[in-house]
Structures are given as C-alpha cells and as structure tokens.
PDB file of C-alpha atoms and ligand atoms in Angstrom:
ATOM      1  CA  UNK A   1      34.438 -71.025  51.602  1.00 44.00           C
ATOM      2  CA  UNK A   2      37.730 -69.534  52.172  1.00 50.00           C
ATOM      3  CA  UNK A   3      37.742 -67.332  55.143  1.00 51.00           C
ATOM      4  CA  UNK A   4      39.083 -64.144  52.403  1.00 55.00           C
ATOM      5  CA  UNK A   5      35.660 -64.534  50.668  1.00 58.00           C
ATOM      6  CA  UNK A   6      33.272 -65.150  53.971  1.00 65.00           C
ATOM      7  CA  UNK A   7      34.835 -62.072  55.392  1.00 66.00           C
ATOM      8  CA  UNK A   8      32.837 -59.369  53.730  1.00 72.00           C
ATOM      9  CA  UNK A   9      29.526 -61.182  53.333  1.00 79.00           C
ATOM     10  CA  UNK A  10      29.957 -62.118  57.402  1.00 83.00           C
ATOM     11  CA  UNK A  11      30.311 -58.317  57.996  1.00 84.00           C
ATOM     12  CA  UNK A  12      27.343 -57.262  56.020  1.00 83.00           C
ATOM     13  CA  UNK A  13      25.226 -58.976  58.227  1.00 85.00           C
ATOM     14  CA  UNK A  14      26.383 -56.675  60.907  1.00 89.00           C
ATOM     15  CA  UNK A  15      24.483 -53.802  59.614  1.00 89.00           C
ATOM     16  CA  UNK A  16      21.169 -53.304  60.132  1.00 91.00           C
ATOM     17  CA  UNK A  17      18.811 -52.808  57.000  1.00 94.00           C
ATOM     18  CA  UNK A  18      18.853 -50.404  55.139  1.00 97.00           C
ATOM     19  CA  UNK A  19      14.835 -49.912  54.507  1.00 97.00           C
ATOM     20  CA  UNK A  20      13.384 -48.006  51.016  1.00 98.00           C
ATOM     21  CA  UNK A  21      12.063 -44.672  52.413  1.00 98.00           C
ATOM     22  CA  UNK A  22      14.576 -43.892  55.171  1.00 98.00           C
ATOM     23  CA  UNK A  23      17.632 -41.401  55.468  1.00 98.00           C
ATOM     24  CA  UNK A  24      20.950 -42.504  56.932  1.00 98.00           C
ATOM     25  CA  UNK A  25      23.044 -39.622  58.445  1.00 98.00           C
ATOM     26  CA  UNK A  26      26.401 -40.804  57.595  1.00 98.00           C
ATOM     27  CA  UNK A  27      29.651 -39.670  58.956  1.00 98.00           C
ATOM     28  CA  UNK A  28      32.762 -40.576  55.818  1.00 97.00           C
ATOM     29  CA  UNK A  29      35.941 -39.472  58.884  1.00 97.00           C
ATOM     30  CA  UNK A  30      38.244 -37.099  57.529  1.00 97.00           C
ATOM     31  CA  UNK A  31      39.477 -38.304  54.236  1.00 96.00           C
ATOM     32  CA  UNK A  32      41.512 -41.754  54.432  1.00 97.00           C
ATOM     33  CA  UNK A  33      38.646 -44.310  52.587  1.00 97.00           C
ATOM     34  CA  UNK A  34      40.121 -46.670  55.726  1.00 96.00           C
ATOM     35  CA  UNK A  35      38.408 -44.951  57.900  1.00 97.00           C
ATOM     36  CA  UNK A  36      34.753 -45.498  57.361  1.00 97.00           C
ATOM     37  CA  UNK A  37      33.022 -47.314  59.636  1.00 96.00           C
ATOM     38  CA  UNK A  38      31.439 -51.097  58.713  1.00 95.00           C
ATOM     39  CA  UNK A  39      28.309 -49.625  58.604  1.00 96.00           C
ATOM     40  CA  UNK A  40      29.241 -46.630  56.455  1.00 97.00           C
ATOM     41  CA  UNK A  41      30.775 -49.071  53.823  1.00 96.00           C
ATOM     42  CA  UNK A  42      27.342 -51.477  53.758  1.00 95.00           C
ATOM     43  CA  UNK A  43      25.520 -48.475  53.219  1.00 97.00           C
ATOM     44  CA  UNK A  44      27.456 -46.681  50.423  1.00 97.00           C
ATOM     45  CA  UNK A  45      26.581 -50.425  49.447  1.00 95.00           C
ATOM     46  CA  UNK A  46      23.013 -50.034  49.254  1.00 96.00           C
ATOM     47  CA  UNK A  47      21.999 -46.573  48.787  1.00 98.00           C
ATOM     48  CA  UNK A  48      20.118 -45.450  45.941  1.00 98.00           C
ATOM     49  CA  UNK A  49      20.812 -42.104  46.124  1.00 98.00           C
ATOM     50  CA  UNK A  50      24.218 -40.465  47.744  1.00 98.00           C
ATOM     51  CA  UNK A  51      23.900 -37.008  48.824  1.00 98.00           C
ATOM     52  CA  UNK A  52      27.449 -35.575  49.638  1.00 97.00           C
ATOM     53  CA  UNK A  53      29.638 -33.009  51.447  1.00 93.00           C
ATOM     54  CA  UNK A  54      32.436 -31.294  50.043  1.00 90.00           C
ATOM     55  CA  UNK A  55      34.782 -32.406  52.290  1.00 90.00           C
ATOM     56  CA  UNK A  56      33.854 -36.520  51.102  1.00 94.00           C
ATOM     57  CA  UNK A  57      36.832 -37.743  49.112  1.00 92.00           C
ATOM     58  CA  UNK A  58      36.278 -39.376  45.538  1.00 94.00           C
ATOM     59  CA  UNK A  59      37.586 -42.544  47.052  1.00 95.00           C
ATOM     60  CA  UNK A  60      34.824 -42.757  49.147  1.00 96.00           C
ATOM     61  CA  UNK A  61      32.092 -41.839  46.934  1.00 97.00           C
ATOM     62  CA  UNK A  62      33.502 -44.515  44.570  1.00 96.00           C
ATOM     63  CA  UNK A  63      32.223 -46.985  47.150  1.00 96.00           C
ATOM     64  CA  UNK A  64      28.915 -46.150  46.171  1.00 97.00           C
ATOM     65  CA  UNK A  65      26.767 -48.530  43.644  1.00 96.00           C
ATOM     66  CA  UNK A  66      27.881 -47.907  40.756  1.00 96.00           C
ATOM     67  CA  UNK A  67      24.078 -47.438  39.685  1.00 97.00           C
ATOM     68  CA  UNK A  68      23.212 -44.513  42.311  1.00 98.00           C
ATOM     69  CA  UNK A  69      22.516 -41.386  42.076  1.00 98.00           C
ATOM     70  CA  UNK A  70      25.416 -39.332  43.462  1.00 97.00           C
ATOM     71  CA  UNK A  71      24.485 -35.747  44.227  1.00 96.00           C
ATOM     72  CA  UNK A  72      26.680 -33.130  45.616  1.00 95.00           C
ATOM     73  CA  UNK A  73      25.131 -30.799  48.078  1.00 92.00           C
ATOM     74  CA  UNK A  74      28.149 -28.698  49.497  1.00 76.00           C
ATOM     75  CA  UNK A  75      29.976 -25.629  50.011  1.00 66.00           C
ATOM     76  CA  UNK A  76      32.447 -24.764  46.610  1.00 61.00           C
ATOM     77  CA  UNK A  77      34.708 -21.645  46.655  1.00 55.00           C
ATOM     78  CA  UNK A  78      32.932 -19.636  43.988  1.00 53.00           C
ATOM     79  CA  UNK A  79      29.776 -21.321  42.934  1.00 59.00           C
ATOM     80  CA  UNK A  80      26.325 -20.487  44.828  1.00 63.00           C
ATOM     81  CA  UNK A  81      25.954 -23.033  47.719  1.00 68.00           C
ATOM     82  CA  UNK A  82      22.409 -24.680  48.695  1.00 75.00           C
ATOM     83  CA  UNK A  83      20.956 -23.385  51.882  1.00 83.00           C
ATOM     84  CA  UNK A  84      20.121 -26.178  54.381  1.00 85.00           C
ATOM     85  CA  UNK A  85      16.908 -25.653  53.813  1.00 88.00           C
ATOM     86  CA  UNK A  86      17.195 -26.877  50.340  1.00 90.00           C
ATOM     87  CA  UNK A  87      19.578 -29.846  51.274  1.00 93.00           C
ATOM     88  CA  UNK A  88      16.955 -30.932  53.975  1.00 95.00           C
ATOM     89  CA  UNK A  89      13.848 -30.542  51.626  1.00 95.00           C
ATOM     90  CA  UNK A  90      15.866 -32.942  48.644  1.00 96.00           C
ATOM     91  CA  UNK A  91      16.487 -35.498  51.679  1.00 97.00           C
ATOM     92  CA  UNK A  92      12.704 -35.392  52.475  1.00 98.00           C
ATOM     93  CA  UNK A  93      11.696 -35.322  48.733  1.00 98.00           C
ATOM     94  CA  UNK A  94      14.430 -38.324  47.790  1.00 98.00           C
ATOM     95  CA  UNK A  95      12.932 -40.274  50.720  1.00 98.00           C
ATOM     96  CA  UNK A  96       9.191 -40.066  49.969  1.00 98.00           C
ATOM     97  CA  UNK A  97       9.972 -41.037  46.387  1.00 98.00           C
ATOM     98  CA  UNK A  98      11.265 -44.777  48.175  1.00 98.00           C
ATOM     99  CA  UNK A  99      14.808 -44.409  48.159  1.00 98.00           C
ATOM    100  CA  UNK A 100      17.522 -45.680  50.043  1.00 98.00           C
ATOM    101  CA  UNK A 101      18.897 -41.870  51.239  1.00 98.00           C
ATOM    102  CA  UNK A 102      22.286 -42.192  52.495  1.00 98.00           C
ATOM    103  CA  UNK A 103      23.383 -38.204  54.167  1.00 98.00           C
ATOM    104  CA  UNK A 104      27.181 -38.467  53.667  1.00 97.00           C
ATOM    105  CA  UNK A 105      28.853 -35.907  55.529  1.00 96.00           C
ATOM    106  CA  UNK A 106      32.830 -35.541  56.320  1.00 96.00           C
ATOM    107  CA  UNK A 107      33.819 -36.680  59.572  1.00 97.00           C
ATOM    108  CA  UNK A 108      30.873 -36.908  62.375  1.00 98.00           C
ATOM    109  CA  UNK A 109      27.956 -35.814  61.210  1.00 97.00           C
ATOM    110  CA  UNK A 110      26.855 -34.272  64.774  1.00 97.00           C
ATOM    111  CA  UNK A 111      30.527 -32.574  65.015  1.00 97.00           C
ATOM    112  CA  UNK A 112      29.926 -28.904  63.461  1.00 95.00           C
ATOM    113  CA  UNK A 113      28.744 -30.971  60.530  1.00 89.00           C
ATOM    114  CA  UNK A 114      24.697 -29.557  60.830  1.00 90.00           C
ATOM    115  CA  UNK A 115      23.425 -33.264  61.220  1.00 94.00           C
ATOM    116  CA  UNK A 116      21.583 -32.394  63.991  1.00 94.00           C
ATOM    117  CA  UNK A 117      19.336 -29.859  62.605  1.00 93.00           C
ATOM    118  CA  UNK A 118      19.125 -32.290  59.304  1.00 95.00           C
ATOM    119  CA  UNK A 119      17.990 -34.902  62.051  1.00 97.00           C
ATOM    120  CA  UNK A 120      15.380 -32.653  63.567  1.00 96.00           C
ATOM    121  CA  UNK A 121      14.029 -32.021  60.199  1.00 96.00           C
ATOM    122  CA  UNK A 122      13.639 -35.700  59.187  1.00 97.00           C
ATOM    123  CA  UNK A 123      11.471 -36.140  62.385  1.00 97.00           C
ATOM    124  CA  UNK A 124       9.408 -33.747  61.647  1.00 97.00           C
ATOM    125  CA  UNK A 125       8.472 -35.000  58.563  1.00 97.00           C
ATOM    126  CA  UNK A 126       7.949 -38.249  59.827  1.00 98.00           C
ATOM    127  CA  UNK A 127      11.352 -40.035  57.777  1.00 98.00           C
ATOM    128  CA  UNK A 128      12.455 -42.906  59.634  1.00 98.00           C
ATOM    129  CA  UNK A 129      16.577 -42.222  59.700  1.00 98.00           C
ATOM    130  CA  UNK A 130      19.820 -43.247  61.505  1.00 98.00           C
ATOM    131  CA  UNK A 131      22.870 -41.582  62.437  1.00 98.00           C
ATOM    132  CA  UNK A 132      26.320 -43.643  61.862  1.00 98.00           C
ATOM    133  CA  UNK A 133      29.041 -41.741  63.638  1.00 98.00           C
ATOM    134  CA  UNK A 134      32.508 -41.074  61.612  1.00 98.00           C
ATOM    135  CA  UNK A 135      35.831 -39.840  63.207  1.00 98.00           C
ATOM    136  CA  UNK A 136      36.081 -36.598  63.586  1.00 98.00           C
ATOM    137  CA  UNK A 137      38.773 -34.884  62.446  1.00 98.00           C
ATOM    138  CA  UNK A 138      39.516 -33.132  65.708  1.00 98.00           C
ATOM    139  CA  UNK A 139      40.195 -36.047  67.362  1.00 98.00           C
ATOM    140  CA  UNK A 140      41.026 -38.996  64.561  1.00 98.00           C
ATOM    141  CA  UNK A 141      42.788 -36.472  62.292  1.00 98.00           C
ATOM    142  CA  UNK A 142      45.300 -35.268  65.030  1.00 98.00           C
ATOM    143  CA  UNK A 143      45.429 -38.768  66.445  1.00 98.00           C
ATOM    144  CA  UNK A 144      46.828 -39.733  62.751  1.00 97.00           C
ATOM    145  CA  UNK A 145      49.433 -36.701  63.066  1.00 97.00           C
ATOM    146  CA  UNK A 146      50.309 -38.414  66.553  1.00 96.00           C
ATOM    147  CA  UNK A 147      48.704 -35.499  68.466  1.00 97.00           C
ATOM    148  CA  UNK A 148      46.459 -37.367  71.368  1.00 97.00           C
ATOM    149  CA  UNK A 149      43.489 -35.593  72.072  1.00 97.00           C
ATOM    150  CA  UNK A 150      44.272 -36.235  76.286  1.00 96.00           C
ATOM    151  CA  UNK A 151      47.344 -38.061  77.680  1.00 92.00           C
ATOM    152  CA  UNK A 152      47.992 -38.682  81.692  1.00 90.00           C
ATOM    153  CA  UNK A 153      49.776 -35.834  82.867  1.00 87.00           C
ATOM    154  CA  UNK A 154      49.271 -33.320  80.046  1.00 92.00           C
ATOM    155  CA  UNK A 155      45.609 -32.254  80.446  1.00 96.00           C
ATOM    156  CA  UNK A 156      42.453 -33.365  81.950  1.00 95.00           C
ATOM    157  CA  UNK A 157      40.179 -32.070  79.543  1.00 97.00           C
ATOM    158  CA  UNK A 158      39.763 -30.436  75.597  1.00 98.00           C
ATOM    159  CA  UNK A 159      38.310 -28.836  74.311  1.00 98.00           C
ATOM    160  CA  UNK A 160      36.724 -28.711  70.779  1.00 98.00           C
ATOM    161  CA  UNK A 161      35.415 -25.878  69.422  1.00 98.00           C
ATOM    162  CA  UNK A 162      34.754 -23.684  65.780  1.00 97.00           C
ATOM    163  CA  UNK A 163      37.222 -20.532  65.271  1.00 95.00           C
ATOM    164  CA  UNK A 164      34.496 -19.530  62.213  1.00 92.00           C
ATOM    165  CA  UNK A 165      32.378 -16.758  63.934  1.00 90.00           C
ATOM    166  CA  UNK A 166      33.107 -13.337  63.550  1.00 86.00           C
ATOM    167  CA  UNK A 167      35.513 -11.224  65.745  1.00 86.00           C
ATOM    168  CA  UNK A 168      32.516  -9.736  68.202  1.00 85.00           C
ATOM    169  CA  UNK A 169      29.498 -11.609  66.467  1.00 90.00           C
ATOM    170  CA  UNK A 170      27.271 -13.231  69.137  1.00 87.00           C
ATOM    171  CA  UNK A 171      28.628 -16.578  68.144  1.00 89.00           C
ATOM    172  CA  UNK A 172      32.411 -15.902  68.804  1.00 93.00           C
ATOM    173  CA  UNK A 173      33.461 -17.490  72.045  1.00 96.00           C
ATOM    174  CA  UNK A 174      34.984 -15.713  74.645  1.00 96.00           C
ATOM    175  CA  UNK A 175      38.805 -16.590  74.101  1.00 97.00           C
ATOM    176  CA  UNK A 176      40.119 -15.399  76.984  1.00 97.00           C
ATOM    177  CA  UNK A 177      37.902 -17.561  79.020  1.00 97.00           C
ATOM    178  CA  UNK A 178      39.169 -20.305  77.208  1.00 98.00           C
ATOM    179  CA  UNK A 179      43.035 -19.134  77.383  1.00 98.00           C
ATOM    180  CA  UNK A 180      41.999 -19.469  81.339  1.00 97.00           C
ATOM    181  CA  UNK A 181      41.156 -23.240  81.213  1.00 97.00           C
ATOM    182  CA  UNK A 182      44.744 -23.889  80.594  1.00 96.00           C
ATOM    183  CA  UNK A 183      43.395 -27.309  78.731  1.00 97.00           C
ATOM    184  CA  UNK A 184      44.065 -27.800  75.353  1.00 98.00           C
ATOM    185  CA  UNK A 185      42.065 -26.554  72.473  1.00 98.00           C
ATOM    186  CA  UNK A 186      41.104 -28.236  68.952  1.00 98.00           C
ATOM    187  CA  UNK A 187      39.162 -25.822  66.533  1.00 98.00           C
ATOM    188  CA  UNK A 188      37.602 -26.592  63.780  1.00 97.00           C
ATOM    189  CA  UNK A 189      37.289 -24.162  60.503  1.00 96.00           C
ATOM    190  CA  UNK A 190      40.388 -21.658  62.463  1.00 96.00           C
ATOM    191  CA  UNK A 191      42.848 -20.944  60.357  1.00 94.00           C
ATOM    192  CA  UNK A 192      41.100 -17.584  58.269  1.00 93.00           C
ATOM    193  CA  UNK A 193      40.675 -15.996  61.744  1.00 95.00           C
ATOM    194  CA  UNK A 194      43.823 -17.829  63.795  1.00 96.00           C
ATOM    195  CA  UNK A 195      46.223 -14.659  64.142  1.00 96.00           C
ATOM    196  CA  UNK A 196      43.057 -13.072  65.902  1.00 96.00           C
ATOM    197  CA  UNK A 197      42.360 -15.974  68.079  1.00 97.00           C
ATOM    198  CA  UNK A 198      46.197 -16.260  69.046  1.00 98.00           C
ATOM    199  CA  UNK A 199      45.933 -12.745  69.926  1.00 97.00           C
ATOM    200  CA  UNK A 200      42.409 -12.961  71.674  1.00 97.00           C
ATOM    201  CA  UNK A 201      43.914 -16.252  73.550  1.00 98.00           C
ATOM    202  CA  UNK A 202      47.214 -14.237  74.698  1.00 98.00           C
ATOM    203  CA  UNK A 203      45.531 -11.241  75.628  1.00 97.00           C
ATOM    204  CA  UNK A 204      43.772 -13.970  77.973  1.00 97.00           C
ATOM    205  CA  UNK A 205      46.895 -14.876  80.191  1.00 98.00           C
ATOM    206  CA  UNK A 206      48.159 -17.745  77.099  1.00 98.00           C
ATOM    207  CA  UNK A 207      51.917 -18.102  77.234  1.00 98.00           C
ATOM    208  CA  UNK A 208      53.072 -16.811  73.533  1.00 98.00           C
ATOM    209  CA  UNK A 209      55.228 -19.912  73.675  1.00 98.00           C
ATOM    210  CA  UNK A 210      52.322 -22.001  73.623  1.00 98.00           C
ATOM    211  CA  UNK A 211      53.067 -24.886  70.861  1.00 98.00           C
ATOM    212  CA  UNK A 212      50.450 -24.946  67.442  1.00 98.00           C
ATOM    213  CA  UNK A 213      50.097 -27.538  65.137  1.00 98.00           C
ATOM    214  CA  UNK A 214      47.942 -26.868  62.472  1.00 98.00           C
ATOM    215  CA  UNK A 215      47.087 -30.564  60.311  1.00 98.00           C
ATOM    216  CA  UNK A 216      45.733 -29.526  56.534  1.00 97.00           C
ATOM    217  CA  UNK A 217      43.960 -32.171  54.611  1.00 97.00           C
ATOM    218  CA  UNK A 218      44.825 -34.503  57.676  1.00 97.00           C
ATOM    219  CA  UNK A 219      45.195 -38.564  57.113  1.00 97.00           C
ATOM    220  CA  UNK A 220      44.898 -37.609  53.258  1.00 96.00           C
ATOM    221  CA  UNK A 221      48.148 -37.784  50.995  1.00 95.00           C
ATOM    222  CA  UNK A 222      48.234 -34.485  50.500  1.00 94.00           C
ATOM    223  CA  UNK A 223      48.599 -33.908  54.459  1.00 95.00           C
ATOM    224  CA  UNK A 224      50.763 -30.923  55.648  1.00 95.00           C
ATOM    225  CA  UNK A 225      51.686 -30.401  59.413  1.00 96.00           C
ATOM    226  CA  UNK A 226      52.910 -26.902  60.354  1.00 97.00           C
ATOM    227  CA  UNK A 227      54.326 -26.762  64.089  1.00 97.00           C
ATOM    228  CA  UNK A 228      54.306 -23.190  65.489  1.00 97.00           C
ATOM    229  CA  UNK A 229      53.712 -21.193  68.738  1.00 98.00           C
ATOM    230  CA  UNK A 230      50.905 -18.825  69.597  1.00 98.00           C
ATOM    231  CA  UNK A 231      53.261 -15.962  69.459  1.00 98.00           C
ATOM    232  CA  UNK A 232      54.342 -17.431  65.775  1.00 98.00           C
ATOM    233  CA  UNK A 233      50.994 -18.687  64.447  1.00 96.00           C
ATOM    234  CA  UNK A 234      49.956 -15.560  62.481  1.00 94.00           C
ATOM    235  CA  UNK A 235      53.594 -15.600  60.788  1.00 96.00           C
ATOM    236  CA  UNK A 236      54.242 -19.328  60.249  1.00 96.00           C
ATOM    237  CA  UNK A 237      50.859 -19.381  58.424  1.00 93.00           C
ATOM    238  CA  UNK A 238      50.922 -16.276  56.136  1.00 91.00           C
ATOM    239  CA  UNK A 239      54.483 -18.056  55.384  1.00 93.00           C
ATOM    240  CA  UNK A 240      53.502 -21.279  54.831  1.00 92.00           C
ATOM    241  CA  UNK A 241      50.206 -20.716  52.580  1.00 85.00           C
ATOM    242  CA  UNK A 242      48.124 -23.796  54.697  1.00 87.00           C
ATOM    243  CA  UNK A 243      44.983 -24.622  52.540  1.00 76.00           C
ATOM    244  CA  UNK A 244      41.474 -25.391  54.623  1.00 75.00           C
ATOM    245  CA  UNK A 245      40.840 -27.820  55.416  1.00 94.00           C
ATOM    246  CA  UNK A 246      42.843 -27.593  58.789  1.00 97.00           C
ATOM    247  CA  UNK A 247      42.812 -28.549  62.225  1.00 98.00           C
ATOM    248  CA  UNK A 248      44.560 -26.691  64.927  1.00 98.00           C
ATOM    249  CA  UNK A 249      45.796 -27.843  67.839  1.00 98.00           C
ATOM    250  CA  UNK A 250      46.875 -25.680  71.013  1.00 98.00           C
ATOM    251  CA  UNK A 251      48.646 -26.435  73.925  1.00 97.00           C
ATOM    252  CA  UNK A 252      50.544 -29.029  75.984  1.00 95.00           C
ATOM    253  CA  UNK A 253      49.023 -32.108  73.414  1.00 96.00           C
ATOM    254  CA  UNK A 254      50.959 -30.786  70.692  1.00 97.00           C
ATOM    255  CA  UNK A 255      54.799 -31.517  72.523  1.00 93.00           C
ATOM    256  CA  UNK A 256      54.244 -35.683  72.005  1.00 91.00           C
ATOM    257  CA  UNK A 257      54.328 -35.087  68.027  1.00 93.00           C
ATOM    258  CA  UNK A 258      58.137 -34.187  68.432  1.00 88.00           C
ATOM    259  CA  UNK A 259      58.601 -37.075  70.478  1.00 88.00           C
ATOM    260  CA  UNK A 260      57.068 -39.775  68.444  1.00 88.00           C
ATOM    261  CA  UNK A 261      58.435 -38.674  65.079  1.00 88.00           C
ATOM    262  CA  UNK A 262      61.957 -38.277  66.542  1.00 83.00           C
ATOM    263  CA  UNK A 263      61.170 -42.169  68.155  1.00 70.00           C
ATOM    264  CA  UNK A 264      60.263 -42.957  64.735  1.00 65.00           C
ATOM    265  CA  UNK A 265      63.087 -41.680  62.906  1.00 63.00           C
ATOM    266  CA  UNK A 266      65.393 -43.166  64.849  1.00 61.00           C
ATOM    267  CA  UNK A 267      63.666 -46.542  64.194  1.00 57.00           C
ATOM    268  CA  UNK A 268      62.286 -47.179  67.435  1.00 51.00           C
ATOM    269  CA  UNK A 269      59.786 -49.598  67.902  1.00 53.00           C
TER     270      UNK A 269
HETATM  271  N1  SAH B   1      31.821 -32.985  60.729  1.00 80.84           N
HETATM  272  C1  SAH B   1      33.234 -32.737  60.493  1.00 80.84           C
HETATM  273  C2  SAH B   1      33.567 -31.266  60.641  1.00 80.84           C
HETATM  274  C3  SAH B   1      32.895 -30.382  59.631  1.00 80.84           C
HETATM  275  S1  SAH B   1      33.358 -28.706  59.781  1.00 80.84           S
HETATM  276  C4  SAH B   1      34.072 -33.604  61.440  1.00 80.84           C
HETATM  277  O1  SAH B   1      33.524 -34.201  62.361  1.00 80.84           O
HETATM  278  O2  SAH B   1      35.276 -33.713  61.215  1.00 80.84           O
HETATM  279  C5  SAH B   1      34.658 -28.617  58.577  1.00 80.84           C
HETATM  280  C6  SAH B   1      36.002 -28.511  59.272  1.00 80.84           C
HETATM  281  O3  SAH B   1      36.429 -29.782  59.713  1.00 80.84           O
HETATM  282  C7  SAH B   1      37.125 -28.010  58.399  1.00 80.84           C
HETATM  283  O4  SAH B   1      37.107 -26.608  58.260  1.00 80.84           O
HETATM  284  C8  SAH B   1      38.319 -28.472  59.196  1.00 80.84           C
HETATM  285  O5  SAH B   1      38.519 -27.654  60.330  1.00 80.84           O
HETATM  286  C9  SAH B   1      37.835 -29.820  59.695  1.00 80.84           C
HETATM  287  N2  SAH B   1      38.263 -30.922  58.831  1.00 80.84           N
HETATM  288  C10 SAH B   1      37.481 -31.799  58.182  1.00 80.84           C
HETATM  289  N3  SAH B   1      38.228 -32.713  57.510  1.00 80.84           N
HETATM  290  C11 SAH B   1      39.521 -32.405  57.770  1.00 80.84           C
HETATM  291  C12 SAH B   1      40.761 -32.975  57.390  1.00 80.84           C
HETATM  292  N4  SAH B   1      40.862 -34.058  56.612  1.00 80.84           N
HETATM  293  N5  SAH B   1      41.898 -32.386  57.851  1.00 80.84           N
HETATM  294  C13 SAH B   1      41.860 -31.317  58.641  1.00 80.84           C
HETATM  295  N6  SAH B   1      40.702 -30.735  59.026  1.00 80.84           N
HETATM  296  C14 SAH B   1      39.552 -31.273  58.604  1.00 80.84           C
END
C-alpha cells in the first residue's frame, strides 16, 4: 500500500470506538474544516445522528455520513430557538434509541459552549459519552489573526471571558476589576455591548489608548479584522458594521499583529 492510502485508515485506528448508545461532545474549532481534531473527523465518520450548533460550518457537517441524520439544534436570528432542555432530552432520546450521537458544537465544547451542563445531564441519565476538545476561538481564532494569546514580556496571564450579560445583571463581571489586572482580555459574544465595556474598562483606570482587535468570522474566508483602541472601539465598530461572530481582543497582545503582517508584507521569512 502506498503510504497516501495507509494514511487515513492508520489514523482511524487512533480513535477510540465509537459504541451504539453513547453521546460524543464534540468541539468543530471555529470554522476552518482544517481544524478539527483526528478524532472529530473519525467521528463525523461514524455517527448516526449529527446534532449541530449554529456556529458549525457546512464544510464540516459535509464530513458527516452521507446516510446520517443531521439535525440542527441552534440559535437563528428570528426563528424560535430550542431551550437546552429540549436539546439535552433529543441527545438522551437519540441515544436510548442505539445511535451513534455525535454533540457538535463550534469551537470547545466546555468554552461558553454549555457542554458542561449537556455533560451533567448525560450522567444523569446514565449515557455513556466523551468530550473531544476543539480550538477555541479565543485562543486558535486570534492565534490565526497572529494575535498570541501570551508572549514573554507582554503579559503573564489572560484572560477569557463572555461580554453577553447585561449592564448590572448578576452575571456581568465587574470591569473595572478586570481593567485593574492590566493582563489582556479575550471576550467572547462582546461586540453588542463593547462601547459599554470600553467605557466600564476605562472608567476602571484602562488607558483609552489601549489597542482592540476585534476578529469576525475568524480563520473563515469571510474573516474581517478591525484594529481599534478602547477610546475608538464604540466608533470604529458602529463604522465598520462587524457581524457576530467576533472575538475581541484587548491589550498589549494585540501590538504583534502590526508587526507580523508588516514582516509579512515585506516578504520576510
Ligand atoms: N464554544 C465556542 C464558543 C461559543 S460562544 C468556542 O470555544 O469557541 C459563541 C462565541 O464564540 C461567538 O459569539 C464569538 O464570540 C465566538 N466565536 C465562535 N466562532 C468564532 C469565529 N469563527 N470567529 C470569531 N468568533 C467566534
């Protein structure tokens, strides 16, 4: 056998079964098909029934075989969504009928993607499952828009956290603790509520010249990278019209984008 057609078949057997009756949590990274895991690709493989995110792309789902049943079980502006509750109960139900229930979710599935509370529900009704880890797009989708998560001499920490909850709710975190850390911050789900979190982050001691990037649709082709400031965010984006699904990315990280692409234009190696 040529080593082209041993290749595949050698990395099936690298992933463990995939048994009738079980659930696999799945993480699909944040849009590029090439970056699925080994194990996420076996599995799309096997499954008998798909039950998706709306943040999976097509390419991804057309991995699947081409004889499962693909069901979509996400968030769409407009139409009604399904409660996790009823995303969690189909999982159970799909499972106890003897399929092969592969949970895709975008990115990680334990990164503000609600696998752990699917997890906790598959325990307790006694479904064997698995959790493969994706790449997050906090950290895999800013690493493809060269913005590293932590380099030496920049910070020493970062922080990832959701800009979704409410101005005052319980949930919203206390920005100005956060401006204190003087680490940088990745949120997730920010950019509705971003000119009230640059403001909430200045009001905590943040330099307005703090630099932005916010990555849409990150390592997909439709990608768009808007650089800003704090002090510019609320502007640059009402300008720019940036479409969720965004990272954003504050603080020192953001300066070795510049650097790169300028290295990279110039033809650098
Ligand atoms: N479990 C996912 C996150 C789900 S929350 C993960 O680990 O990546 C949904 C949020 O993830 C979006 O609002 C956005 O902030 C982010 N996100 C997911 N895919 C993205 C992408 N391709 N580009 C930019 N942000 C993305």
């Amino acid at each position: 056998m040529t080593p082209s057609s041993s290749f595949p078949v050698a990395l099936r057997s690298l992933t463990p079964d995939f048994a009738p009756g079980s659930v696999w949590l799945v993480g699909a990274g944040p849009g590029d098909p090439g970056l699925l895991t080994l194990h996420a690709i076996n599995a799309l493989a096997a499954a008998d029934a798909v039950v998706y995110d709306a943040l999976v792309d097509k390419r991804v789902l057309g991995l699947a075989r081409p004889d499962a049943q693909l069901e979509f079980a996400g968030k769409r502006g407009g139409k009604p969504s399904p409660q996790q509750a009823d995303i969690t109960r189909r999982l159970i139900a799909l499972a106890r009928e003897g399929r092969r229930v592969l949970r895709l979710k975008g990115g990680d599935p334990f990164v503000f993607g609600r696998g752990g509370e699917e997890a906790l529900a598959l325990v307790e009704a006694g479904i064997p499952f698995r959790v493969i880890p994706g790449v997050t797009a906090g950290l895999g989708g800013l690493a493809s828009a060269l913005i590293p998560a932590t380099t030496r001499g920049t910070n020493q920490a970062v922080v990832l956290a959701t800009g979704h909850a409410a101005a005052g709710s319980e949930e919203d975190l206390d920005w100005s603790a956060l401006a204190r850390l003087r680490q940088p911050l990745i949120l997730y789900m920010a950019v509705a509520n971003l000119p009230r979190i640059a403001g909430a982050l200045m009001a905590g001691g943040a330099d307005p010249t703090t630099q932005v990037a916010i990555v849409a649709s990150a390592t997909l082709p439709s990608e768009q990278i808007l650089e800003t400031t704090l002090g510019g965010a609320a502007a640059a984006l009402a300008e720019a019209g940036i479409e969720a699904p965004s990272i954003v990315a504050i603080g020192s990280i953001v300066g070795l984008r510049a650097q790169l692409t300028a290295r990279t234009a110039a033809g650098a190696p």
